[in-house]
PDB file of C-alpha atoms in Angstrom:
ATOM      1  CA  ALA U  34      62.171  16.060   8.939  1.00  0.00           C
ATOM      2  CA  LEU U  35      61.342  16.683   5.284  1.00  0.00           C
ATOM      3  CA  CYS U  36      60.300  13.037   4.844  1.00  0.00           C
ATOM      4  CA  LEU U  37      58.101  13.259   7.939  1.00  0.00           C
ATOM      5  CA  CYS U  38      56.367  16.419   6.644  1.00  0.00           C
ATOM      6  CA  LEU U  39      55.911  14.899   3.188  1.00  0.00           C
ATOM      7  CA  GLY U  40      54.517  11.724   4.748  1.00  0.00           C
ATOM      8  CA  LEU U  41      52.011  13.701   6.827  1.00  0.00           C
ATOM      9  CA  VAL U  42      50.868  15.667   3.773  1.00  0.00           C
ATOM     10  CA  ILE U  43      50.362  12.478   1.740  1.00  0.00           C
ATOM     11  CA  TRP U  44      48.509  10.811   4.651  1.00  0.00           C
ATOM     12  CA  SER U  45      46.319  13.907   5.100  1.00  0.00           C
ATOM     13  CA  VAL U  46      45.391  14.068   1.394  1.00  0.00           C
ATOM     14  CA  THR U  47      44.683  10.311   1.303  1.00  0.00           C
ATOM     15  CA  ALA U  48      42.554  10.460   4.462  1.00  0.00           C
ATOM     16  CA  GLN U  49      40.579  13.424   3.084  1.00  0.00           C
ATOM     17  CA  ALA U  50      39.979  11.679  -0.260  1.00  0.00           C
ATOM     18  CA  ALA U  51      38.643   8.607   1.542  1.00  0.00           C
ATOM     19  CA  SER U  52      36.314  10.572   3.802  1.00  0.00           C
ATOM     20  CA  PRO U  53      32.691  10.822   2.646  1.00  0.00           C
ATOM     21  CA  ASP U  54      32.422  14.367   4.053  1.00  0.00           C
ATOM     22  CA  ASP U  55      31.608  17.083   1.512  1.00  0.00           C
ATOM     23  CA  LYS U  56      30.359  14.539  -1.007  1.00  0.00           C
ATOM     24  CA  GLY U  57      26.890  13.371  -1.920  1.00  0.00           C
ATOM     25  CA  LEU U  58      25.039  10.476  -3.475  1.00  0.00           C
ATOM     26  CA  LEU U  59      22.001  10.589  -5.747  1.00  0.00           C
ATOM     27  CA  CYS U  60      20.436   7.147  -5.739  1.00  0.00           C
ATOM     28  CA  THR U  61      17.832   5.427  -7.929  1.00  0.00           C
ATOM     29  CA  ASN U  62      15.704   2.457  -6.936  1.00  0.00           C
ATOM     30  CA  GLN U  63      15.958   0.478 -10.178  1.00  0.00           C
ATOM     31  CA  THR U  64      12.916  -1.706  -9.390  1.00  0.00           C
ATOM     32  CA  VAL U  65      10.653   1.341  -9.082  1.00  0.00           C
ATOM     33  CA  ALA U  66      12.317   2.966 -12.101  1.00  0.00           C
ATOM     34  CA  ASP U  67      11.662  -0.140 -14.255  1.00  0.00           C
ATOM     35  CA  GLU U  68       7.985  -0.208 -13.236  1.00  0.00           C
ATOM     36  CA  GLY U  69       7.491   3.265 -14.663  1.00  0.00           C
ATOM     37  CA  GLY U  70       4.575   5.422 -13.580  1.00  0.00           C
ATOM     38  CA  ALA U  71       2.240   2.620 -12.475  1.00  0.00           C
ATOM     39  CA  ASN U  72       1.785   4.308  -9.097  1.00  0.00           C
ATOM     40  CA  ILE U  73       2.957   7.922  -9.213  1.00  0.00           C
ATOM     41  CA  ASP U  74       2.919   8.354  -5.421  1.00  0.00           C
ATOM     42  CA  ARG U  75       5.170   5.292  -5.009  1.00  0.00           C
ATOM     43  CA  VAL U  76       7.502   6.665  -7.695  1.00  0.00           C
ATOM     44  CA  ILE U  77       7.705  10.008  -5.869  1.00  0.00           C
ATOM     45  CA  ALA U  78       8.302   8.347  -2.479  1.00  0.00           C
ATOM     46  CA  GLU U  79      10.694   5.546  -3.447  1.00  0.00           C
ATOM     47  CA  LYS U  80      12.357   6.045  -6.848  1.00  0.00           C
ATOM     48  CA  PHE U  81      15.030   8.491  -5.664  1.00  0.00           C
ATOM     49  CA  PHE U  82      17.005   9.018  -2.468  1.00  0.00           C
ATOM     50  CA  ALA U  83      19.874  11.423  -1.852  1.00  0.00           C
ATOM     51  CA  VAL U  84      22.368  11.924   0.928  1.00  0.00           C
ATOM     52  CA  TRP U  85      24.993  14.598   1.602  1.00  0.00           C
ATOM     53  CA  PHE U  86      27.824  13.742   3.999  1.00  0.00           C
ATOM     54  CA  GLU U  87      28.942  16.634   6.173  1.00  0.00           C
ATOM     55  CA  GLN U  88      30.921  16.881   9.420  1.00  0.00           C
ATOM     56  CA  GLY U  89      30.462  13.185  10.219  1.00  0.00           C
ATOM     57  CA  ALA U  90      26.716  13.192   9.538  1.00  0.00           C
ATOM     58  CA  ALA U  91      24.518  11.843   6.746  1.00  0.00           C
ATOM     59  CA  LEU U  92      21.919  14.437   5.698  1.00  0.00           C
ATOM     60  CA  ARG U  93      19.056  12.653   3.908  1.00  0.00           C
ATOM     61  CA  THR U  94      16.858  14.053   1.146  1.00  0.00           C
ATOM     62  CA  VAL U  95      13.628  12.656  -0.302  1.00  0.00           C
ATOM     63  CA  TRP U  96      10.944  14.071  -2.558  1.00  0.00           C
ATOM     64  CA  ARG U  97       7.311  14.385  -1.481  1.00  0.00           C
ATOM     65  CA  ARG U  98       4.051  15.518  -2.987  1.00  0.00           C
ATOM     66  CA  GLN U  99       2.227  18.430  -1.332  1.00  0.00           C
ATOM     67  CA  ASN U 100      -1.095  18.482  -3.131  1.00  0.00           C
ATOM     68  CA  ASP U 101      -0.045  18.849  -6.786  1.00  0.00           C
ATOM     69  CA  THR U 102       3.493  20.116  -6.172  1.00  0.00           C
ATOM     70  CA  ILE U 103       6.627  18.002  -5.746  1.00  0.00           C
ATOM     71  CA  VAL U 104       8.888  19.361  -2.990  1.00  0.00           C
ATOM     72  CA  ILE U 105      12.352  18.490  -1.773  1.00  0.00           C
ATOM     73  CA  HIS U 106      12.471  17.402   1.866  1.00  0.00           C
ATOM     74  CA  SER U 107      15.921  17.389   3.488  1.00  0.00           C
ATOM     75  CA  VAL U 108      16.721  16.760   7.124  1.00  0.00           C
ATOM     76  CA  SER U 109      18.675  19.584   8.715  1.00  0.00           C
ATOM     77  CA  ALA U 110      20.274  17.471  11.443  1.00  0.00           C
ATOM     78  CA  GLY U 111      21.825  14.338  10.024  1.00  0.00           C
ATOM     79  CA  SER U 112      22.527  10.988  11.587  1.00  0.00           C
ATOM     80  CA  ARG U 113      26.120  10.238  12.602  1.00  0.00           C
ATOM     81  CA  TYR U 114      27.654   7.783  10.168  1.00  0.00           C
ATOM     82  CA  ARG U 115      30.217   5.034  10.714  1.00  0.00           C
ATOM     83  CA  THR U 116      32.776   3.868   8.168  1.00  0.00           C
ATOM     84  CA  ASN U 117      35.010   0.922   7.527  1.00  0.00           C
ATOM     85  CA  SER U 118      36.983  -0.028   4.430  1.00  0.00           C
ATOM     86  CA  ARG U 119      33.918  -1.525   2.734  1.00  0.00           C
ATOM     87  CA  ALA U 120      30.887   0.468   3.849  1.00  0.00           C
ATOM     88  CA  ILE U 121      29.364   3.626   5.284  1.00  0.00           C
ATOM     89  CA  ASP U 122      26.370   3.070   7.543  1.00  0.00           C
ATOM     90  CA  TRP U 123      23.997   5.024   9.734  1.00  0.00           C
ATOM     91  CA  THR U 124      20.638   4.708  11.429  1.00  0.00           C
ATOM     92  CA  SER U 125      17.778   7.178  11.600  1.00  0.00           C
ATOM     93  CA  LYS U 126      14.446   7.275  13.347  1.00  0.00           C
ATOM     94  CA  THR U 127      11.345   8.501  11.524  1.00  0.00           C
ATOM     95  CA  LEU U 128       7.837   9.117  12.780  1.00  0.00           C
ATOM     96  CA  VAL U 129       5.379   7.285  10.490  1.00  0.00           C
ATOM     97  CA  ASP U 130       1.657   7.240  11.286  1.00  0.00           C
ATOM     98  CA  GLY U 131       2.358   8.027  14.942  1.00  0.00           C
ATOM     99  CA  GLN U 132       4.921   5.219  15.259  1.00  0.00           C
ATOM    100  CA  THR U 133       8.690   5.582  15.465  1.00  0.00           C
ATOM    101  CA  ARG U 134      10.411   3.566  12.735  1.00  0.00           C
ATOM    102  CA  GLU U 135      14.131   2.902  12.667  1.00  0.00           C
ATOM    103  CA  ASN U 136      15.785   2.840   9.245  1.00  0.00           C
ATOM    104  CA  ASN U 137      19.228   1.323   8.664  1.00  0.00           C
ATOM    105  CA  TYR U 138      21.331   2.581   5.742  1.00  0.00           C
ATOM    106  CA  ILE U 139      24.390   0.849   4.285  1.00  0.00           C
ATOM    107  CA  VAL U 140      26.405   2.195   1.325  1.00  0.00           C
ATOM    108  CA  ASP U 141      28.889  -0.156  -0.345  1.00  0.00           C
ATOM    109  CA  ARG U 142      31.917   2.080  -0.907  1.00  0.00           C
ATOM    110  CA  GLN U 143      33.078   0.160  -3.983  1.00  0.00           C
ATOM    111  CA  SER U 144      29.826  -0.240  -5.944  1.00  0.00           C
ATOM    112  CA  LEU U 145      27.924   2.742  -4.440  1.00  0.00           C
ATOM    113  CA  GLU U 146      24.912   0.508  -3.812  1.00  0.00           C
ATOM    114  CA  LEU U 147      22.679   1.724  -0.992  1.00  0.00           C
ATOM    115  CA  ASN U 148      20.426  -0.579   1.011  1.00  0.00           C
ATOM    116  CA  ILE U 149      17.778   0.864   3.317  1.00  0.00           C
ATOM    117  CA  SER U 150      16.035  -1.508   5.686  1.00  0.00           C
ATOM    118  CA  SER U 151      13.468  -1.258   8.455  1.00  0.00           C
ATOM    119  CA  THR U 152      11.232  -3.755  10.205  1.00  0.00           C
ATOM    120  CA  ILE U 153       8.600  -3.359   7.465  1.00  0.00           C
ATOM    121  CA  SER U 154      10.542  -2.839   4.217  1.00  0.00           C
ATOM    122  CA  ALA U 155      13.836  -3.042   2.387  1.00  0.00           C
ATOM    123  CA  LEU U 156      14.857  -0.874  -0.564  1.00  0.00           C
ATOM    124  CA  ALA U 157      17.931  -1.120  -2.793  1.00  0.00           C
ATOM    125  CA  TYR U 158      19.408   1.775  -4.766  1.00  0.00           C
ATOM    126  CA  GLU U 159      22.181   2.331  -7.287  1.00  0.00           C
ATOM    127  CA  CYS U 160      23.956   5.614  -6.559  1.00  0.00           C
ATOM    128  CA  GLU U 161      26.128   8.112  -8.344  1.00  0.00           C
ATOM    129  CA  LEU U 162      28.796  10.105  -6.522  1.00  0.00           C
ATOM    130  CA  ILE U 163      28.434  13.882  -6.545  1.00  0.00           C
ATOM    131  CA  GLU U 164      31.621  15.760  -5.675  1.00  0.00           C
ATOM    132  CA  THR U 165      30.407  19.319  -4.921  1.00  0.00           C
ATOM    133  CA  LYS U 166      27.548  20.835  -2.956  1.00  0.00           C
ATOM    134  CA  ARG U 167      26.464  22.960  -5.914  1.00  0.00           C
ATOM    135  CA  SER U 168      26.279  19.906  -8.206  1.00  0.00           C
ATOM    136  CA  TYR U 169      24.366  18.070  -5.480  1.00  0.00           C
ATOM    137  CA  ASP U 170      21.824  20.895  -5.100  1.00  0.00           C
ATOM    138  CA  ASP U 171      21.421  21.057  -8.900  1.00  0.00           C
ATOM    139  CA  ALA U 172      20.832  17.281  -9.030  1.00  0.00           C
ATOM    140  CA  LEU U 173      18.167  17.557  -6.308  1.00  0.00           C
ATOM    141  CA  ASP U 174      16.303  20.229  -8.261  1.00  0.00           C
ATOM    142  CA  ASP U 175      16.657  18.352 -11.578  1.00  0.00           C
ATOM    143  CA  THR U 176      15.154  15.290  -9.878  1.00  0.00           C
ATOM    144  CA  ARG U 177      12.299  17.389  -8.472  1.00  0.00           C
ATOM    145  CA  GLN U 178      11.569  18.719 -11.951  1.00  0.00           C
ATOM    146  CA  THR U 179      11.598  15.170 -13.405  1.00  0.00           C
ATOM    147  CA  LEU U 180       9.141  13.992 -10.747  1.00  0.00           C
ATOM    148  CA  GLN U 181       6.963  17.083 -11.240  1.00  0.00           C
ATOM    149  CA  ALA U 182       6.807  16.446 -15.002  1.00  0.00           C
ATOM    150  CA  ALA U 183       5.737  12.820 -14.386  1.00  0.00           C
ATOM    151  CA  TYR U 184       3.064  13.967 -11.941  1.00  0.00           C
ATOM    152  CA  ASP U 185       1.854  16.722 -14.297  1.00  0.00           C
ATOM    153  CA  LYS U 186       1.526  14.127 -17.059  1.00  0.00           C
ATOM    154  CA  GLU U 187      -0.738  12.080 -14.834  1.00  0.00           C
ATOM    155  CA  LEU U 188      -2.751  15.194 -13.923  1.00  0.00           C
ATOM    156  CA  ALA U 189      -3.277  16.030 -17.592  1.00  0.00           C
ATOM    157  CA  THR U 190      -5.807  13.179 -17.938  1.00  0.00           C
ATOM    158  CA  ASN U 191      -8.101  14.764 -15.320  1.00  0.00           C
ATOM    159  CA  LYS U 192     -10.931  17.186 -15.968  1.00  0.00           C
ATOM    160  CA  LEU U 193     -10.289  19.100 -12.732  1.00  0.00           C
TER     161      LEU U 193
END
């Protein structure tokens, strides 16, 4: 009986460690990062992507520009994810210019590379694992501040 209980505890801890729930990823599109600030709106829209895994769902976060302010945009209802030993994947639908677009997301569990594809584009990201919700929220705000500083730098050349 003791061996059975010990085995269940070890299995439970191992299963929890392998689960993506209560972990996040902050991802950088290296192609956009290498291009620098050539197109600030593209940098804001595509350079970073974040996801928090919670209760079997992937909650996506992106950064957007509202006039001259960079804001964090997170979905409140995530897409259900699927896992296997090599990847975590999910699909979401987004309304773009009045059309519904389906995006497919695949995270390589070993390398933490994220690929996002749709019928019109494909983006690749390198991600870092974030272990706590507080660290994740801090990383989102740090990223917003970085993007705001880049946008403010571009604004500084204007007269108005």
